[in-house]
CSV table of C-alpha atoms in Angstrom, one decimal:
chain,number,residue,atom,x,y,z
A,15,MET,CA,-91.4,65.1,-74.0
A,16,LEU,CA,-88.6,67.6,-73.9
A,17,ASP,CA,-87.3,69.0,-70.6
A,18,LEU,CA,-88.9,72.4,-70.0
A,19,LYS,CA,-85.8,73.9,-68.4
A,20,PHE,CA,-83.7,72.9,-71.4
A,21,VAL,CA,-86.2,74.4,-73.8
A,22,ILE,CA,-86.4,77.7,-72.0
A,23,GLU,CA,-82.6,78.0,-71.7
A,24,ASN,CA,-81.9,76.8,-75.2
A,25,LEU,CA,-84.8,78.2,-77.2
A,26,ALA,CA,-82.8,79.1,-80.3
A,27,GLN,CA,-81.2,75.6,-80.4
A,28,VAL,CA,-84.6,74.0,-80.0
A,29,LYS,CA,-86.1,76.1,-82.8
A,30,ALA,CA,-83.3,75.3,-85.2
A,31,ALA,CA,-83.6,71.5,-84.4
A,32,LEU,CA,-87.4,71.6,-85.0
A,33,GLN,CA,-86.9,73.5,-88.3
A,34,SER,CA,-84.5,70.7,-89.4
A,35,ARG,CA,-87.5,68.4,-88.9
A,36,GLY,CA,-89.7,70.6,-91.1
A,37,VAL,CA,-91.7,71.8,-88.0
A,38,ASP,CA,-92.7,75.4,-87.9
A,39,PHE,CA,-93.7,75.4,-84.2
A,40,GLN,CA,-95.4,78.7,-83.4
A,41,LEU,CA,-96.5,77.6,-80.0
A,42,LEU,CA,-92.9,77.4,-79.0
A,43,GLU,CA,-93.0,81.2,-78.8
A,44,ALA,CA,-95.5,80.9,-76.0
A,45,ILE,CA,-93.4,78.7,-73.8
A,46,GLN,CA,-91.2,81.5,-72.4
A,47,SER,CA,-94.1,83.8,-71.5
A,48,LEU,CA,-96.1,80.9,-70.0
A,49,ALA,CA,-93.1,79.7,-68.0
A,50,LYS,CA,-92.5,83.2,-66.7
A,51,SER,CA,-96.1,83.6,-65.8
A,52,ARG,CA,-96.1,80.3,-63.9
A,53,LYS,CA,-92.9,81.2,-62.1
A,54,ASP,CA,-94.4,84.6,-61.1
A,55,GLN,CA,-97.6,82.9,-59.9
A,56,GLN,CA,-95.6,80.3,-57.9
A,57,LYS,CA,-93.6,83.1,-56.3
A,58,LYS,CA,-96.7,84.9,-55.2
A,59,PHE,CA,-98.3,81.6,-54.0
A,60,ASP,CA,-95.2,80.8,-51.9
A,61,GLU,CA,-95.1,84.3,-50.5
A,62,LEU,CA,-98.8,84.1,-49.5
A,63,ARG,CA,-98.3,80.7,-47.9
A,64,HIS,CA,-95.3,82.1,-46.0
A,65,GLN,CA,-97.6,84.9,-44.7
A,66,GLN,CA,-100.1,82.3,-43.5
A,67,ASN,CA,-97.4,80.4,-41.7
A,68,LEU,CA,-96.1,83.5,-40.0
A,69,ALA,CA,-99.7,84.6,-39.1
A,70,SER,CA,-100.3,81.2,-37.5
A,71,GLN,CA,-97.3,81.6,-35.2
A,72,GLN,CA,-98.4,85.2,-34.4
A,73,ILE,CA,-102.0,84.1,-33.6
A,74,GLN,CA,-100.7,81.4,-31.2
A,75,GLN,CA,-98.4,83.9,-29.5
A,76,LYS,CA,-101.2,86.6,-29.1
A,77,LYS,CA,-103.6,84.0,-27.7
A,78,ARG,CA,-101.1,82.9,-25.1
A,79,ALA,CA,-100.5,86.6,-24.2
A,80,GLY,CA,-104.3,87.2,-24.1
A,81,GLU,CA,-104.2,89.7,-26.9
A,82,SER,CA,-106.8,90.1,-29.7
A,83,VAL,CA,-106.3,88.3,-33.0
A,84,ASP,CA,-109.2,89.8,-34.9
A,85,GLU,CA,-107.0,92.0,-37.2
A,86,ILE,CA,-104.7,89.1,-38.1
A,87,MET,CA,-107.7,86.9,-38.8
A,88,ARG,CA,-109.1,89.5,-41.2
A,89,GLU,CA,-105.8,89.8,-43.0
A,90,MET,CA,-105.6,86.0,-43.3
A,91,LYS,CA,-109.1,85.8,-44.8
A,92,GLU,CA,-107.8,88.1,-47.5
A,93,VAL,CA,-104.7,86.0,-48.0
A,94,SER,CA,-106.8,82.8,-48.2
A,95,GLN,CA,-109.0,84.4,-50.8
A,96,ARG,CA,-106.0,85.5,-52.9
A,97,LEU,CA,-104.6,82.0,-52.7
A,98,LYS,CA,-108.0,80.6,-53.9
A,99,GLU,CA,-107.9,83.0,-56.8
A,100,LEU,CA,-104.3,82.3,-57.7
A,101,ALA,CA,-104.5,78.4,-57.6
A,102,PRO,CA,-106.5,78.0,-60.8
A,103,LEU,CA,-104.4,80.5,-62.7
A,104,ARG,CA,-101.3,78.6,-61.7
A,105,GLU,CA,-102.9,75.3,-62.7
A,106,GLU,CA,-104.0,76.8,-66.1
A,107,ALA,CA,-100.5,78.0,-66.9
A,108,GLU,CA,-99.1,74.5,-65.9
A,109,GLU,CA,-101.7,72.7,-68.2
A,110,LYS,CA,-100.9,75.0,-71.1
A,111,LEU,CA,-97.2,74.4,-70.7
A,112,ASN,CA,-97.6,70.7,-70.5
A,113,ASP,CA,-99.9,70.7,-73.6
A,114,ILE,CA,-97.4,72.5,-75.6
A,115,LEU,CA,-94.6,70.2,-74.6
A,116,LEU,CA,-96.7,67.1,-75.4
A,117,HIS,CA,-97.0,68.5,-79.0
A,118,ILE,CA,-93.3,69.2,-79.6
A,119,PRO,CA,-91.5,66.3,-81.3
A,120,ASN,CA,-88.1,65.0,-80.2
A,121,LEU,CA,-84.9,66.8,-81.3
A,122,PRO,CA,-82.7,64.9,-83.8
A,123,HIS,CA,-79.4,63.5,-82.6
A,124,GLU,CA,-76.3,65.3,-84.0
A,125,SER,CA,-75.5,62.3,-86.2
A,126,VAL,CA,-78.9,62.4,-88.0
A,127,PRO,CA,-78.7,63.6,-91.6
A,128,ILE,CA,-80.5,66.9,-92.2
A,129,GLY,CA,-83.2,66.8,-94.8
A,130,ASN,CA,-86.9,67.3,-95.6
A,131,ASP,CA,-88.1,63.9,-96.7
A,132,GLU,CA,-87.1,60.3,-97.6
A,133,SER,CA,-85.0,61.5,-100.5
A,134,HIS,CA,-82.5,62.8,-98.0
A,135,ASN,CA,-82.2,59.5,-96.1
A,136,GLN,CA,-78.7,57.9,-96.3
A,137,GLU,CA,-77.8,54.3,-97.0
A,138,VAL,CA,-75.6,53.0,-94.2
A,139,ARG,CA,-75.0,49.4,-95.5
A,140,ALA,CA,-76.6,46.7,-97.4
A,141,TRP,CA,-76.6,42.9,-97.0
A,142,GLY,CA,-76.9,40.1,-99.6
A,143,GLU,CA,-77.7,40.4,-103.3
A,144,LYS,CA,-80.9,40.9,-105.2
A,145,PRO,CA,-82.2,37.5,-106.4
A,146,GLU,CA,-81.6,36.8,-110.1
A,147,LEU,CA,-84.9,35.4,-111.5
A,148,ASP,CA,-85.0,34.1,-115.0
A,149,PHE,CA,-88.7,35.0,-115.3
A,150,LYS,CA,-90.9,38.0,-114.6
A,151,PRO,CA,-91.6,38.0,-110.9
A,152,LEU,CA,-95.1,38.3,-109.6
A,153,PRO,CA,-96.2,40.6,-106.7
A,154,HIS,CA,-97.1,38.8,-103.5
A,155,TRP,CA,-100.8,39.4,-103.8
A,156,GLU,CA,-100.9,37.4,-107.0
A,157,ILE,CA,-98.7,34.6,-105.6
A,158,GLY,CA,-100.7,34.5,-102.4
A,159,GLU,CA,-104.1,34.2,-104.2
A,160,LYS,CA,-102.8,31.6,-106.7
A,161,LEU,CA,-101.5,29.4,-104.0
A,162,GLY,CA,-104.5,29.9,-101.8
A,163,LEU,CA,-102.5,31.5,-99.0
A,164,LEU,CA,-104.2,34.9,-99.0
A,165,ASP,CA,-107.9,35.7,-99.5
A,166,PHE,CA,-108.3,39.5,-99.9
A,167,GLU,CA,-111.9,39.4,-101.0
A,168,ARG,CA,-113.2,37.4,-98.1
A,169,GLY,CA,-111.1,39.4,-95.6
A,170,ALA,CA,-112.7,42.6,-96.9
A,171,LYS,CA,-116.2,40.9,-96.7
A,172,ILE,CA,-115.6,39.9,-93.1
A,173,ALA,CA,-114.2,43.3,-91.9
A,174,GLY,CA,-113.7,45.8,-94.7
A,175,SER,CA,-110.9,47.1,-96.9
A,176,ARG,CA,-107.3,46.7,-95.7
A,177,PHE,CA,-108.1,43.4,-93.9
A,178,THR,CA,-106.8,40.0,-95.1
A,179,LEU,CA,-107.7,36.4,-94.5
A,180,TYR,CA,-104.7,34.1,-94.3
A,181,ARG,CA,-105.5,30.5,-95.2
A,182,LYS,CA,-103.9,27.0,-95.1
A,183,TRP,CA,-100.1,27.3,-95.5
A,184,GLY,CA,-100.4,31.1,-95.5
A,185,ALA,CA,-101.7,31.0,-91.9
A,186,LYS,CA,-99.1,28.4,-90.9
A,187,LEU,CA,-96.3,30.5,-92.5
A,188,GLU,CA,-97.4,33.6,-90.6
A,189,ARG,CA,-97.4,31.6,-87.3
A,190,ALA,CA,-94.0,30.0,-88.2
A,191,LEU,CA,-92.5,33.4,-88.7
A,192,ILE,CA,-93.7,34.7,-85.3
A,193,ASN,CA,-92.3,31.7,-83.5
A,194,PHE,CA,-89.0,31.9,-85.4
A,195,MET,CA,-88.5,35.6,-84.7
A,196,LEU,CA,-89.3,35.1,-81.0
A,197,ASP,CA,-87.0,32.1,-80.7
A,198,VAL,CA,-84.1,34.0,-82.3
A,199,GLN,CA,-84.5,37.0,-80.0
A,200,THR,CA,-84.9,35.0,-76.8
A,201,THR,CA,-82.4,32.2,-77.3
A,202,GLU,CA,-79.7,34.1,-79.3
A,203,ASN,CA,-80.0,37.7,-78.4
A,204,GLY,CA,-81.0,37.7,-74.8
A,205,TYR,CA,-84.4,39.3,-74.9
A,206,GLU,CA,-87.1,38.5,-72.3
A,207,GLU,CA,-90.3,37.4,-74.0
A,208,VAL,CA,-93.5,39.1,-72.8
A,209,LEU,CA,-97.1,38.9,-73.9
A,210,PRO,CA,-98.7,42.3,-73.1
A,211,PRO,CA,-102.3,43.5,-73.2
A,212,PHE,CA,-103.5,44.4,-76.7
A,213,LEU,CA,-105.7,47.2,-75.3
A,214,VAL,CA,-104.1,50.1,-73.4
A,215,ASN,CA,-105.3,53.2,-71.6
A,216,ARG,CA,-104.7,56.8,-72.7
A,217,GLN,CA,-101.8,57.4,-70.4
A,218,SER,CA,-99.8,54.6,-71.9
A,219,LEU,CA,-100.2,56.2,-75.4
A,220,ILE,CA,-99.2,59.6,-74.0
A,221,GLY,CA,-96.1,57.9,-72.5
A,222,THR,CA,-94.8,56.6,-75.8
A,223,GLY,CA,-95.8,59.7,-77.8
A,224,GLN,CA,-98.8,58.5,-79.9
A,225,LEU,CA,-101.1,60.9,-77.9
A,226,PRO,CA,-102.2,63.6,-78.0
A,227,LYS,CA,-100.9,64.4,-81.5
A,228,PHE,CA,-101.9,61.2,-83.4
A,229,GLU,CA,-105.4,60.4,-82.1
A,230,GLU,CA,-106.8,60.0,-85.6
A,231,ASP,CA,-104.4,57.1,-86.3
A,232,LEU,CA,-105.8,55.0,-83.4
A,233,PHE,CA,-108.8,52.7,-82.9
A,234,VAL,CA,-110.6,53.5,-79.6
A,235,THR,CA,-113.3,51.4,-77.9
A,236,GLN,CA,-116.5,52.8,-76.5
A,237,VAL,CA,-115.2,52.4,-73.0
A,238,GLY,CA,-112.0,54.4,-73.6
A,239,TYR,CA,-109.4,51.7,-74.2
A,240,TYR,CA,-107.3,51.9,-77.3
A,241,LEU,CA,-106.2,49.0,-79.6
A,242,ILE,CA,-102.4,49.1,-79.7
A,243,PRO,CA,-100.7,50.4,-82.9
A,244,THR,CA,-97.5,48.6,-81.9
A,245,ALA,CA,-96.2,46.5,-79.0
A,246,GLU,CA,-93.9,49.4,-78.2
A,247,VAL,CA,-96.8,51.0,-76.3
A,248,PRO,CA,-97.6,48.3,-73.7
A,249,VAL,CA,-94.0,47.0,-73.4
A,250,THR,CA,-92.3,50.4,-72.9
A,251,ASN,CA,-95.0,51.2,-70.3
A,252,ILE,CA,-94.4,48.0,-68.2
A,253,TYR,CA,-92.1,50.2,-66.1
A,254,GLN,CA,-94.2,53.4,-66.2
A,255,ASP,CA,-93.8,55.5,-63.1
A,256,GLU,CA,-91.2,53.1,-61.6
A,257,ILE,CA,-87.6,53.6,-60.4
A,258,LEU,CA,-85.2,50.8,-61.6
A,259,ALA,CA,-81.9,49.8,-60.1
A,260,GLU,CA,-78.9,50.8,-62.3
A,261,ASP,CA,-77.7,47.3,-62.5
A,262,GLN,CA,-81.0,46.2,-64.1
A,263,LEU,CA,-80.1,48.1,-67.2
A,264,PRO,CA,-80.3,47.5,-70.0
A,265,LEU,CA,-83.6,45.7,-70.0
A,266,SER,CA,-84.3,44.0,-73.3
A,267,MET,CA,-87.8,42.7,-74.0
A,268,THR,CA,-89.5,41.2,-77.1
A,269,ALA,CA,-93.2,40.7,-77.8
A,270,TYR,CA,-95.5,39.4,-80.4
A,271,THR,CA,-98.7,41.3,-80.8
A,272,PRO,CA,-101.3,42.1,-83.5
A,273,CYS,CA,-101.2,45.8,-84.3
A,274,PHE,CA,-104.1,48.1,-85.3
A,275,ARG,CA,-103.8,51.3,-87.2
A,276,SER,CA,-106.4,53.4,-88.9
A,277,GLU,CA,-103.9,54.5,-91.6
A,278,ALA,CA,-105.5,58.0,-91.5
A,279,GLY,CA,-104.1,60.1,-94.3
A,280,SER,CA,-103.0,57.1,-96.4
A,281,TYR,CA,-106.0,57.0,-98.7
A,282,GLY,CA,-104.9,55.6,-102.0
A,283,LYS,CA,-101.5,54.3,-100.8
A,284,ASP,CA,-100.6,50.6,-101.1
A,285,VAL,CA,-104.1,49.6,-101.7
A,286,ARG,CA,-103.1,46.1,-102.9
A,287,GLY,CA,-101.5,43.4,-100.8
A,288,LEU,CA,-100.2,43.4,-97.3
A,289,ILE,CA,-98.1,46.5,-97.1
A,290,ARG,CA,-100.7,48.8,-95.4
A,291,GLN,CA,-103.2,46.9,-93.3
A,292,HIS,CA,-105.5,48.0,-90.5
A,293,GLN,CA,-104.5,44.8,-88.6
A,294,PHE,CA,-101.1,43.1,-88.9
A,295,ASN,CA,-98.7,41.1,-86.8
A,296,LYS,CA,-95.4,42.3,-85.5
A,297,VAL,CA,-92.6,41.1,-83.2
A,298,GLU,CA,-91.2,44.1,-81.3
A,299,LEU,CA,-87.9,44.7,-79.6
A,300,VAL,CA,-87.8,47.2,-76.7
A,301,LYS,CA,-84.8,48.3,-74.6
A,302,LEU,CA,-84.6,50.5,-71.5
A,303,THR,CA,-81.0,51.6,-71.2
A,304,HIS,CA,-78.5,53.7,-69.3
A,305,PRO,CA,-78.3,57.1,-71.0
A,306,ASP,CA,-74.5,56.7,-71.5
A,307,GLN,CA,-75.0,53.5,-73.5
A,308,SER,CA,-78.2,54.0,-75.5
A,309,TYR,CA,-76.5,54.6,-78.9
A,310,GLN,CA,-74.4,51.5,-78.5
A,311,GLU,CA,-77.6,49.6,-77.7
A,312,LEU,CA,-79.3,51.1,-80.8
A,313,GLU,CA,-76.6,49.5,-82.9
A,314,LYS,CA,-77.1,46.2,-81.1
A,315,LEU,CA,-80.9,46.3,-81.5
A,316,THR,CA,-80.7,47.2,-85.2
A,317,GLY,CA,-78.3,44.2,-85.6
A,318,HIS,CA,-80.7,41.9,-83.9
A,319,ALA,CA,-83.5,43.0,-86.3
A,320,GLU,CA,-81.1,42.5,-89.2
A,321,SER,CA,-80.2,39.0,-88.0
A,322,ILE,CA,-83.8,37.8,-88.9
A,323,LEU,CA,-83.4,39.0,-92.5
A,324,GLN,CA,-80.0,37.5,-92.8
A,325,LYS,CA,-81.2,34.1,-91.5
A,326,LEU,CA,-84.0,34.2,-94.0
A,327,GLY,CA,-81.6,35.1,-96.8
A,328,LEU,CA,-83.4,38.3,-97.8
A,329,HIS,CA,-81.5,41.1,-99.4
A,330,TYR,CA,-81.9,44.5,-97.5
A,331,ARG,CA,-80.4,47.8,-96.9
A,332,VAL,CA,-80.1,50.0,-93.8
A,333,MET,CA,-81.1,53.6,-94.1
A,334,ALA,CA,-80.4,56.4,-91.6
A,335,LEU,CA,-83.5,58.5,-91.7
A,336,CYS,CA,-83.0,62.2,-92.1
A,337,SER,CA,-84.4,64.8,-89.7
A,338,GLY,CA,-87.6,65.4,-91.7
A,339,ASP,CA,-88.5,61.7,-92.1
A,340,MET,CA,-88.2,60.5,-88.5
A,341,GLY,CA,-91.1,59.7,-86.3
A,342,PHE,CA,-92.4,62.1,-83.7
A,343,SER,CA,-90.7,60.6,-80.7
A,344,ALA,CA,-87.4,59.5,-82.3
A,345,ALA,CA,-84.0,61.1,-81.8
A,346,LYS,CA,-82.4,58.8,-84.4
A,347,THR,CA,-83.8,56.0,-86.6
A,348,TYR,CA,-82.5,53.3,-88.9
A,349,ASP,CA,-85.0,51.8,-91.3
A,350,LEU,CA,-84.4,48.3,-92.7
A,351,GLU,CA,-85.7,48.1,-96.2
A,352,VAL,CA,-86.1,44.7,-97.8
A,353,TRP,CA,-85.9,44.1,-101.6
A,354,LEU,CA,-89.2,43.0,-103.2
A,355,PRO,CA,-88.6,41.7,-106.8
A,356,GLY,CA,-92.3,41.5,-107.5
A,357,GLN,CA,-92.6,45.2,-107.0
A,358,ASN,CA,-89.0,46.1,-108.1
A,359,ALA,CA,-88.6,48.2,-105.0
A,360,TYR,CA,-87.2,48.3,-101.5
A,361,ARG,CA,-89.9,48.6,-98.7
A,362,GLU,CA,-89.5,49.2,-95.0
A,363,ILE,CA,-89.7,46.1,-92.9
A,364,SER,CA,-88.4,47.5,-89.6
A,365,SER,CA,-87.7,50.9,-87.9
A,366,CYS,CA,-85.2,50.9,-85.1
A,367,SER,CA,-85.1,54.1,-83.0
A,368,ASN,CA,-83.5,55.7,-80.0
A,369,PHE,CA,-85.9,58.0,-78.2
A,370,GLN,CA,-83.3,59.1,-75.6
A,371,ASP,CA,-85.3,60.3,-72.5
A,372,PHE,CA,-88.3,61.6,-74.6
A,373,GLN,CA,-90.6,58.8,-73.7
A,374,ALA,CA,-89.2,58.1,-70.3
A,375,ARG,CA,-90.0,61.7,-69.2
A,376,ARG,CA,-93.6,61.3,-70.3
A,377,ALA,CA,-94.0,57.8,-68.8
A,378,LYS,CA,-91.8,58.6,-65.7
A,379,ILE,CA,-89.4,55.7,-66.1
A,380,ARG,CA,-86.3,56.3,-64.0
A,381,PHE,CA,-83.4,54.5,-62.5
A,382,LYS,CA,-81.3,55.2,-59.3
A,383,ASP,CA,-77.7,55.8,-60.3
A,384,SER,CA,-74.6,55.0,-58.2
A,385,SER,CA,-74.8,58.4,-56.4
A,386,GLY,CA,-78.4,57.8,-55.4
A,387,LYS,CA,-79.8,60.2,-57.9
A,388,ASN,CA,-83.0,59.4,-59.8
A,389,ARG,CA,-82.4,59.7,-63.6
A,390,LEU,CA,-84.5,59.1,-66.6
A,391,VAL,CA,-83.7,55.9,-68.7
A,392,HIS,CA,-83.3,56.0,-72.4
A,393,THR,CA,-85.9,54.0,-74.4
A,394,LEU,CA,-85.4,52.2,-77.7
A,395,ASN,CA,-87.5,50.0,-79.9
A,396,GLY,CA,-87.5,48.3,-83.3
A,397,SER,CA,-89.5,45.9,-85.3
A,398,GLY,CA,-88.0,42.5,-85.2
A,399,LEU,CA,-89.8,42.2,-87.7
A,400,ALA,CA,-93.1,43.3,-89.2
A,401,VAL,CA,-94.4,39.7,-89.8
A,402,GLY,CA,-96.8,40.4,-92.8
A,403,ARG,CA,-94.0,42.3,-94.6
A,404,THR,CA,-91.6,39.4,-94.0
A,405,PHE,CA,-94.3,37.0,-95.2
A,406,LEU,CA,-94.7,38.9,-98.5
A,407,ALA,CA,-90.9,39.3,-98.9
A,408,ILE,CA,-90.6,35.5,-98.8
A,409,LEU,CA,-93.3,35.0,-101.4
A,410,GLU,CA,-91.7,37.5,-103.8
A,411,ASN,CA,-88.0,36.5,-103.2
A,412,TYR,CA,-88.5,32.7,-103.1
A,413,GLN,CA,-91.1,32.4,-105.9
A,414,GLN,CA,-90.3,29.8,-108.6
A,415,ARG,CA,-91.0,29.8,-112.3
A,416,ASP,CA,-93.7,27.0,-111.9
A,417,GLY,CA,-95.6,29.2,-109.4
A,418,SER,CA,-94.4,27.5,-106.2
A,419,VAL,CA,-92.6,29.2,-103.4
A,420,LYS,CA,-89.6,27.7,-101.6
A,421,VAL,CA,-89.5,27.8,-97.9
A,422,PRO,CA,-86.4,29.4,-96.4
A,423,GLU,CA,-84.2,26.7,-94.7
A,424,VAL,CA,-84.6,28.1,-91.2
A,425,LEU,CA,-88.4,28.0,-91.4
A,426,GLN,CA,-88.6,24.4,-92.7
A,427,PRO,CA,-88.5,22.8,-89.2
A,428,TYR,CA,-91.4,25.1,-88.2
A,429,LEU,CA,-93.5,24.2,-91.2
A,430,GLY,CA,-92.3,20.7,-92.0
A,431,LEU,CA,-92.3,21.7,-95.6
A,432,LYS,CA,-89.6,22.7,-98.1
A,433,GLU,CA,-91.9,24.2,-100.8
A,434,ILE,CA,-95.4,25.5,-101.0
A,435,GLN,CA,-97.1,24.4,-104.2
A,436,LEU,CA,-100.6,24.7,-105.5
A,437,SER,CA,-101.4,21.2,-104.4
A,438,THR,CA,-100.2,21.6,-100.8
């Protein structure tokens, strides 16, 4: 959430920044009038309370002097009635202001490319080379079914479309990838491993920016809990409404969780394979940082996500997302896009973002600086990585002419296997 004072004092700048994101935000016009109304009502409220305090002193003085207090009491009844009438108006203005702010996306950092959609994203760097295959590569859904690793038909029978059943070495490869990713981040990159709840309350989703704007993208239970769309939600909210010590920063945490997304609005997209599922596994990286160091930490976090792809020997590129292609809460985002020979395309496998104080203001995550002042932390997160998309990238990049799939060297100790064949 943006700072209200900043928005009011820099309305033209905020409008321009939102326009660069392709947002025509008409409600922004109401902020100034609502803020003025709230300020005027607060002033009246404070004046009336001041009258009450003075009257209380006068009543005590008159009683001690044996004088009548009837007139002052009548006046105070009127003041009390005006306070009762004013309170709901003040609360209504506050709620309207808060609701508007909750629907305004974050402002892009000055280094973010300006553009309307993914065609304006900029390649920052690439790693590795596209594999040279001397045969026509198959897409992962064909490889997975032929080797008995993926069962799309029975997954759909059990749950519905966009659900998949992993079997035999497919299930083991998924588990191996989760363990491998967590081991790298905890032993090499200094992250604390956590295992958070997979259900969260509404406030946690408000804290990270999924609510109230993206309610249709979420699965909600009958008792009001939400299935998490990403581990970013519970892990970021670990320190919700807390004040950290400055020397605790940066806090770096990693978590494996299943993720659940309704994929509202994606009808017809990626209907085959593992790209767009209602349920998928992910290893998440989350950082809470000092505001002065958050962009350095973004580069580190992105590098930590990249290290998984490098160890797996998968060619990828890093894209700086333009203003119109970033997520709602992000101030700056790098997407890692892995090469998929079976689809002859790059596909996103991780998004690494700096939210600055946007989430921290919503979730009230603060730290006490050296001067004793409470300040908002900056929050960051990135996929390290999306496990299903890593799974399919291995199938497509390591497929062999005979239909087998080689196991990347770093995963062989986890699987006890060098190659997945039809007979294994």
